[in-house]
Amino acid sequence: MSRKGSSLYISAPVNALVEGLYREDTLVRDILEQGDFGIGTFNDLDGEMVVVDGRVYQLRADGLSHDVPDEARTPFACVTFFRPYSFEDLDQPLDYAQLIDILDRMVPSKNMLYAIRLEGHFDYVRTRSVPRQDAYKPLVEVTREQPEFEFENVRGTMVGFWTPDFLSSVAVPGYHLHFLTEDCQRGGHLLTCKPHGIRVSLQHMPNIQLGLPMTLDYLTQGFDRDIQADLNEAEH
Ligand SMILES: [Zn+2]
């Protein structure tokens, strides 16, 4: 790692997504030039994005992974080049609160950005995926109708980030993880899980690169509203 360290690339501030700007037209293939690991969504809020080992997966509202066309675009994605330096094997069965406690212990400071990968066996996983939107609706209303999916005794990978609270207008604060099954066929935005034999890999990122969209919707949107309550409900 260079002296400068790695950085998190965020394609657009998350507050635009919360305000219902679901088309920021960033090409997914351009996202891949900024990182090989991360999460996001697609234009028109057409499912959850997982980027792992340089491959992009689109987990749509049917809970299934779909091929991502070369011209696919995104209103919001966060990626980094994942080069973890800290590992912990968790062999015992854990509930979600216990997992969060362990992650809290592993991250040396909550004021830093971290990329987090959990890989292995889960006794239980619950995810959601956002349904494609044809008309304007704020994110918090969309997620009230989100399809949810349950998995039992499943192997897979969780991909995501820890973001400090004070960055909550640009990225989702706290832990934000997306799940992909080992066969890469199913998954979604993580709601809760019970790991049972996983490896946790961690990397800190002391830099942020933030894209500001050039769409008319973005350039003319008012961002006066306090979106924190909406963001908390929509993303956790
Ligand atoms: Zn998500």
CSV table of N, CA and C in Angstrom, one decimal, residues 135-224:
chain,number,residue,atom,x,y,z
A,135,ALA,N,-41.5,5.6,-11.9
A,135,ALA,CA,-41.9,7.0,-11.6
A,135,ALA,C,-41.2,7.4,-10.3
A,136,TYR,N,-41.2,8.7,-10.0
A,136,TYR,CA,-40.5,9.2,-8.9
A,136,TYR,C,-41.2,8.8,-7.6
A,137,LYS,N,-40.4,8.3,-6.7
A,137,LYS,CA,-40.9,8.0,-5.3
A,137,LYS,C,-39.7,8.0,-4.4
A,138,PRO,N,-39.8,8.7,-3.2
A,138,PRO,CA,-38.6,8.8,-2.4
A,138,PRO,C,-38.1,7.4,-1.9
A,139,LEU,N,-36.8,7.3,-1.7
A,139,LEU,CA,-36.2,6.0,-1.3
A,139,LEU,C,-36.9,5.4,-0.1
A,140,VAL,N,-37.3,6.2,0.9
A,140,VAL,CA,-37.8,5.6,2.1
A,140,VAL,C,-39.2,4.9,1.8
A,141,GLU,N,-39.9,5.5,0.8
A,141,GLU,CA,-41.2,4.8,0.5
A,141,GLU,C,-41.0,3.6,-0.3
A,142,VAL,N,-40.0,3.6,-1.2
A,142,VAL,CA,-39.7,2.4,-2.0
A,142,VAL,C,-39.3,1.2,-1.0
A,143,THR,N,-38.5,1.5,-0.1
A,143,THR,CA,-38.0,0.5,0.8
A,143,THR,C,-39.0,0.0,1.8
A,144,ARG,N,-40.1,0.7,1.9
A,144,ARG,CA,-41.2,0.2,2.8
A,144,ARG,C,-41.9,-1.0,2.0
A,145,GLU,N,-41.8,-1.1,0.7
A,145,GLU,CA,-42.4,-2.1,-0.1
A,145,GLU,C,-41.4,-3.1,-0.6
A,146,GLN,N,-40.2,-3.2,0.0
A,146,GLN,CA,-39.1,-4.0,-0.5
A,146,GLN,C,-39.4,-5.5,-0.4
A,147,PRO,N,-39.1,-6.2,-1.4
A,147,PRO,CA,-39.2,-7.7,-1.2
A,147,PRO,C,-38.0,-8.2,-0.4
A,148,GLU,N,-38.3,-9.1,0.5
A,148,GLU,CA,-37.2,-9.6,1.4
A,148,GLU,C,-37.0,-11.1,1.1
A,149,PHE,N,-35.8,-11.6,1.4
A,149,PHE,CA,-35.4,-13.0,1.1
A,149,PHE,C,-34.7,-13.6,2.3
A,150,GLU,N,-35.0,-14.8,2.5
A,150,GLU,CA,-34.4,-15.5,3.7
A,150,GLU,C,-33.6,-16.7,3.1
A,151,PHE,N,-32.5,-16.9,3.8
A,151,PHE,CA,-31.6,-18.0,3.4
A,151,PHE,C,-31.3,-18.8,4.7
A,152,GLU,N,-31.2,-20.1,4.6
A,152,GLU,CA,-30.8,-20.9,5.7
A,152,GLU,C,-29.7,-21.9,5.3
A,153,ASN,N,-28.7,-22.0,6.2
A,153,ASN,CA,-27.5,-22.9,5.9
A,153,ASN,C,-27.0,-22.6,4.5
A,154,VAL,N,-26.4,-21.4,4.4
A,154,VAL,CA,-26.0,-21.0,3.1
A,154,VAL,C,-24.5,-20.5,3.2
A,155,ARG,N,-23.8,-20.8,2.1
A,155,ARG,CA,-22.4,-20.2,2.0
A,155,ARG,C,-22.5,-19.0,1.1
A,156,GLY,N,-21.6,-18.0,1.4
A,156,GLY,CA,-21.6,-16.8,0.6
A,156,GLY,C,-20.7,-15.8,1.1
A,157,THR,N,-20.8,-14.6,0.5
A,157,THR,CA,-19.9,-13.5,0.8
A,157,THR,C,-20.7,-12.2,1.1
A,158,MET,N,-20.3,-11.5,2.1
A,158,MET,CA,-20.9,-10.2,2.4
A,158,MET,C,-19.8,-9.2,2.0
A,159,VAL,N,-20.2,-8.2,1.3
A,159,VAL,CA,-19.3,-7.2,0.8
A,159,VAL,C,-19.8,-5.8,1.3
A,160,GLY,N,-18.9,-5.0,1.8
A,160,GLY,CA,-19.5,-3.7,2.2
A,160,GLY,C,-18.5,-2.8,3.0
A,161,PHE,N,-19.0,-1.9,3.7
A,161,PHE,CA,-18.2,-0.8,4.3
A,161,PHE,C,-18.7,-0.4,5.7
A,162,TRP,N,-17.8,0.1,6.4
A,162,TRP,CA,-18.1,0.9,7.6
A,162,TRP,C,-17.9,2.4,7.2
A,163,THR,N,-18.9,3.2,7.4
A,163,THR,CA,-18.8,4.7,7.2
A,163,THR,C,-19.1,5.5,8.4
A,164,PRO,N,-18.2,6.4,8.8
A,164,PRO,CA,-18.5,7.2,10.0
A,164,PRO,C,-19.8,8.0,9.8
A,165,ASP,N,-20.5,8.2,10.9
A,165,ASP,CA,-21.8,9.0,10.9
A,165,ASP,C,-21.7,10.3,10.2
A,166,PHE,N,-20.5,11.0,10.4
A,166,PHE,CA,-20.4,12.4,9.9
A,166,PHE,C,-20.3,12.4,8.4
A,167,LEU,N,-20.2,11.3,7.7
A,167,LEU,CA,-20.2,11.2,6.3
A,167,LEU,C,-21.6,10.8,5.7
A,168,SER,N,-22.6,11.0,6.5
A,168,SER,CA,-24.0,10.4,6.2
A,168,SER,C,-24.7,11.2,5.0
A,169,SER,N,-24.1,12.3,4.5
A,169,SER,CA,-24.8,12.9,3.3
A,169,SER,C,-24.1,12.3,2.1
A,170,VAL,N,-23.0,11.7,2.2
A,170,VAL,CA,-22.3,11.1,1.0
A,170,VAL,C,-22.4,9.6,0.9
A,171,ALA,N,-22.4,8.9,2.0
A,171,ALA,CA,-22.5,7.5,2.0
A,171,ALA,C,-23.4,7.0,3.1
A,172,VAL,N,-23.8,5.7,3.1
A,172,VAL,CA,-24.7,5.2,4.1
A,172,VAL,C,-23.8,5.0,5.4
A,173,PRO,N,-24.2,5.7,6.5
A,173,PRO,CA,-23.4,5.6,7.7
A,173,PRO,C,-23.5,4.2,8.4
A,174,GLY,N,-22.5,3.8,9.1
A,174,GLY,CA,-22.5,2.6,9.9
A,174,GLY,C,-22.1,1.4,8.9
A,175,TYR,N,-22.5,0.2,9.3
A,175,TYR,CA,-22.1,-1.0,8.5
A,175,TYR,C,-23.2,-1.1,7.3
A,176,HIS,N,-22.7,-1.2,6.1
A,176,HIS,CA,-23.6,-1.4,5.0
A,176,HIS,C,-23.0,-2.5,4.1
A,177,LEU,N,-23.7,-3.7,4.2
A,177,LEU,CA,-23.2,-4.9,3.5
A,177,LEU,C,-24.2,-5.5,2.6
A,178,HIS,N,-23.8,-6.0,1.4
A,178,HIS,CA,-24.6,-6.7,0.5
A,178,HIS,C,-24.1,-8.2,0.5
A,179,PHE,N,-25.1,-9.1,0.3
A,179,PHE,CA,-24.8,-10.5,0.3
A,179,PHE,C,-24.9,-11.1,-1.1
A,180,LEU,N,-23.9,-12.1,-1.3
A,180,LEU,CA,-24.0,-12.8,-2.6
A,180,LEU,C,-23.7,-14.3,-2.2
A,181,THR,N,-24.6,-15.2,-2.6
A,181,THR,CA,-24.4,-16.6,-2.3
A,181,THR,C,-23.2,-17.1,-3.0
A,182,GLU,N,-22.6,-18.3,-2.5
A,182,GLU,CA,-21.4,-18.8,-3.1
A,182,GLU,C,-21.5,-19.1,-4.6
A,183,ASP,N,-22.7,-19.5,-5.0
A,183,ASP,CA,-22.9,-19.8,-6.4
A,183,ASP,C,-23.2,-18.6,-7.2
A,184,CYS,N,-23.2,-17.4,-6.6
A,184,CYS,CA,-23.3,-16.1,-7.2
A,184,CYS,C,-24.7,-16.0,-7.9
A,185,GLN,N,-25.7,-16.7,-7.4
A,185,GLN,CA,-27.0,-16.7,-8.0
A,185,GLN,C,-28.0,-15.8,-7.3
A,186,ARG,N,-27.8,-15.6,-6.0
A,186,ARG,CA,-28.8,-14.9,-5.2
A,186,ARG,C,-28.2,-14.0,-4.2
A,187,GLY,N,-29.0,-13.1,-3.6
A,187,GLY,CA,-28.4,-12.2,-2.5
A,187,GLY,C,-29.2,-11.0,-2.4
A,188,GLY,N,-28.6,-9.9,-1.9
A,188,GLY,CA,-29.3,-8.6,-1.7
A,188,GLY,C,-28.6,-7.8,-0.6
A,189,HIS,N,-29.3,-6.7,-0.3
A,189,HIS,CA,-28.9,-5.8,0.8
A,189,HIS,C,-29.1,-6.5,2.1
A,190,LEU,N,-28.1,-6.6,2.9
A,190,LEU,CA,-28.2,-7.4,4.2
A,190,LEU,C,-29.0,-6.7,5.2
A,191,LEU,N,-30.0,-7.4,5.7
A,191,LEU,CA,-30.8,-6.9,6.9
A,191,LEU,C,-30.3,-7.5,8.2
A,192,THR,N,-30.1,-8.9,8.2
A,192,THR,CA,-29.6,-9.5,9.4
A,192,THR,C,-29.0,-10.8,9.0
A,193,CYS,N,-28.1,-11.4,9.8
A,193,CYS,CA,-27.6,-12.7,9.5
A,193,CYS,C,-27.1,-13.4,10.8
A,194,LYS,N,-26.9,-14.7,10.7
A,194,LYS,CA,-26.3,-15.5,11.8
A,194,LYS,C,-25.1,-16.3,11.2
A,195,PRO,N,-23.9,-15.7,11.3
A,195,PRO,CA,-22.7,-16.4,10.8
A,195,PRO,C,-22.4,-17.7,11.6
A,196,HIS,N,-21.8,-18.7,11.0
A,196,HIS,CA,-21.4,-19.9,11.7
A,196,HIS,C,-20.2,-20.4,10.9
A,197,GLY,N,-19.0,-19.8,11.2
A,197,GLY,CA,-17.8,-20.2,10.5
A,197,GLY,C,-17.5,-19.3,9.3
A,198,ILE,N,-17.0,-18.1,9.6
A,198,ILE,CA,-16.7,-17.2,8.5
A,198,ILE,C,-15.3,-16.6,8.8
A,199,ARG,N,-14.8,-16.0,7.7
A,199,ARG,CA,-13.5,-15.2,7.8
A,199,ARG,C,-13.9,-13.8,7.5
A,200,VAL,N,-13.5,-12.9,8.4
A,200,VAL,CA,-13.6,-11.5,8.3
A,200,VAL,C,-12.4,-10.9,7.8
A,201,SER,N,-12.4,-10.1,6.7
A,201,SER,CA,-11.3,-9.4,6.1
A,201,SER,C,-11.5,-7.9,6.1
A,202,LEU,N,-10.5,-7.2,6.5
A,202,LEU,CA,-10.7,-5.7,6.7
A,202,LEU,C,-9.6,-4.9,6.1
A,203,GLN,N,-10.0,-3.7,5.6
A,203,GLN,CA,-9.0,-2.8,5.1
A,203,GLN,C,-9.5,-1.4,5.4
A,204,HIS,N,-8.6,-0.5,5.9
A,204,HIS,CA,-9.0,0.8,6.1
A,204,HIS,C,-8.7,1.7,4.9
A,205,MET,N,-9.5,2.8,4.7
A,205,MET,CA,-9.3,3.6,3.6
A,205,MET,C,-9.2,5.1,4.0
A,206,PRO,N,-8.0,5.6,4.0
A,206,PRO,CA,-7.9,7.0,4.6
A,206,PRO,C,-8.2,8.1,3.6
A,207,ASN,N,-8.8,7.8,2.4
A,207,ASN,CA,-9.1,8.8,1.4
A,207,ASN,C,-10.5,8.5,0.8
A,208,ILE,N,-11.2,9.6,0.4
A,208,ILE,CA,-12.4,9.4,-0.3
A,208,ILE,C,-12.3,10.2,-1.6
A,209,GLN,N,-12.9,9.6,-2.7
A,209,GLN,CA,-13.1,10.3,-3.9
A,209,GLN,C,-14.6,10.3,-4.2
A,210,LEU,N,-15.1,11.5,-4.3
A,210,LEU,CA,-16.6,11.6,-4.5
A,210,LEU,C,-16.9,12.2,-5.8
A,211,GLY,N,-17.7,11.5,-6.6
A,211,GLY,CA,-18.2,12.0,-7.9
A,211,GLY,C,-19.4,12.8,-7.7
A,212,LEU,N,-19.5,13.9,-8.4
A,212,LEU,CA,-20.7,14.8,-8.4
A,212,LEU,C,-21.3,14.7,-9.8
A,213,PRO,N,-22.6,14.2,-9.8
A,213,PRO,CA,-23.2,13.9,-11.1
A,213,PRO,C,-23.4,15.2,-11.9
A,214,MET,N,-23.5,15.1,-13.2
A,214,MET,CA,-23.7,16.2,-14.1
A,214,MET,C,-25.1,16.2,-14.7
A,215,THR,N,-26.0,15.4,-14.1
A,215,THR,CA,-27.4,15.3,-14.7
A,215,THR,C,-28.2,16.6,-14.2
A,216,LEU,N,-29.1,17.0,-15.1
A,216,LEU,CA,-30.0,18.2,-14.7
A,216,LEU,C,-30.7,18.0,-13.4
A,217,ASP,N,-31.2,16.8,-13.2
A,217,ASP,CA,-31.9,16.5,-11.9
A,217,ASP,C,-31.0,16.8,-10.7
A,218,TYR,N,-29.8,16.3,-10.8
A,218,TYR,CA,-28.8,16.5,-9.7
A,218,TYR,C,-28.5,18.0,-9.5
A,219,LEU,N,-28.2,18.6,-10.6
A,219,LEU,CA,-27.7,20.0,-10.6
A,219,LEU,C,-28.8,21.0,-10.1
A,220,THR,N,-30.1,20.6,-10.2
A,220,THR,CA,-31.2,21.5,-9.8
A,220,THR,C,-31.9,21.0,-8.6
A,221,GLN,N,-31.5,19.9,-8.0
A,221,GLN,CA,-32.1,19.4,-6.8
A,221,GLN,C,-31.8,20.3,-5.6
A,222,GLY,N,-32.8,20.6,-4.7
A,222,GLY,CA,-32.5,21.2,-3.4
A,222,GLY,C,-32.1,20.2,-2.4
A,223,PHE,N,-31.1,20.4,-1.6
A,223,PHE,CA,-30.7,19.4,-0.6
A,223,PHE,C,-30.8,20.0,0.8
A,224,ASP,N,-31.9,20.8,1.0
A,224,ASP,CA,-32.1,21.5,2.3
A,224,ASP,C,-32.6,20.6,3.3
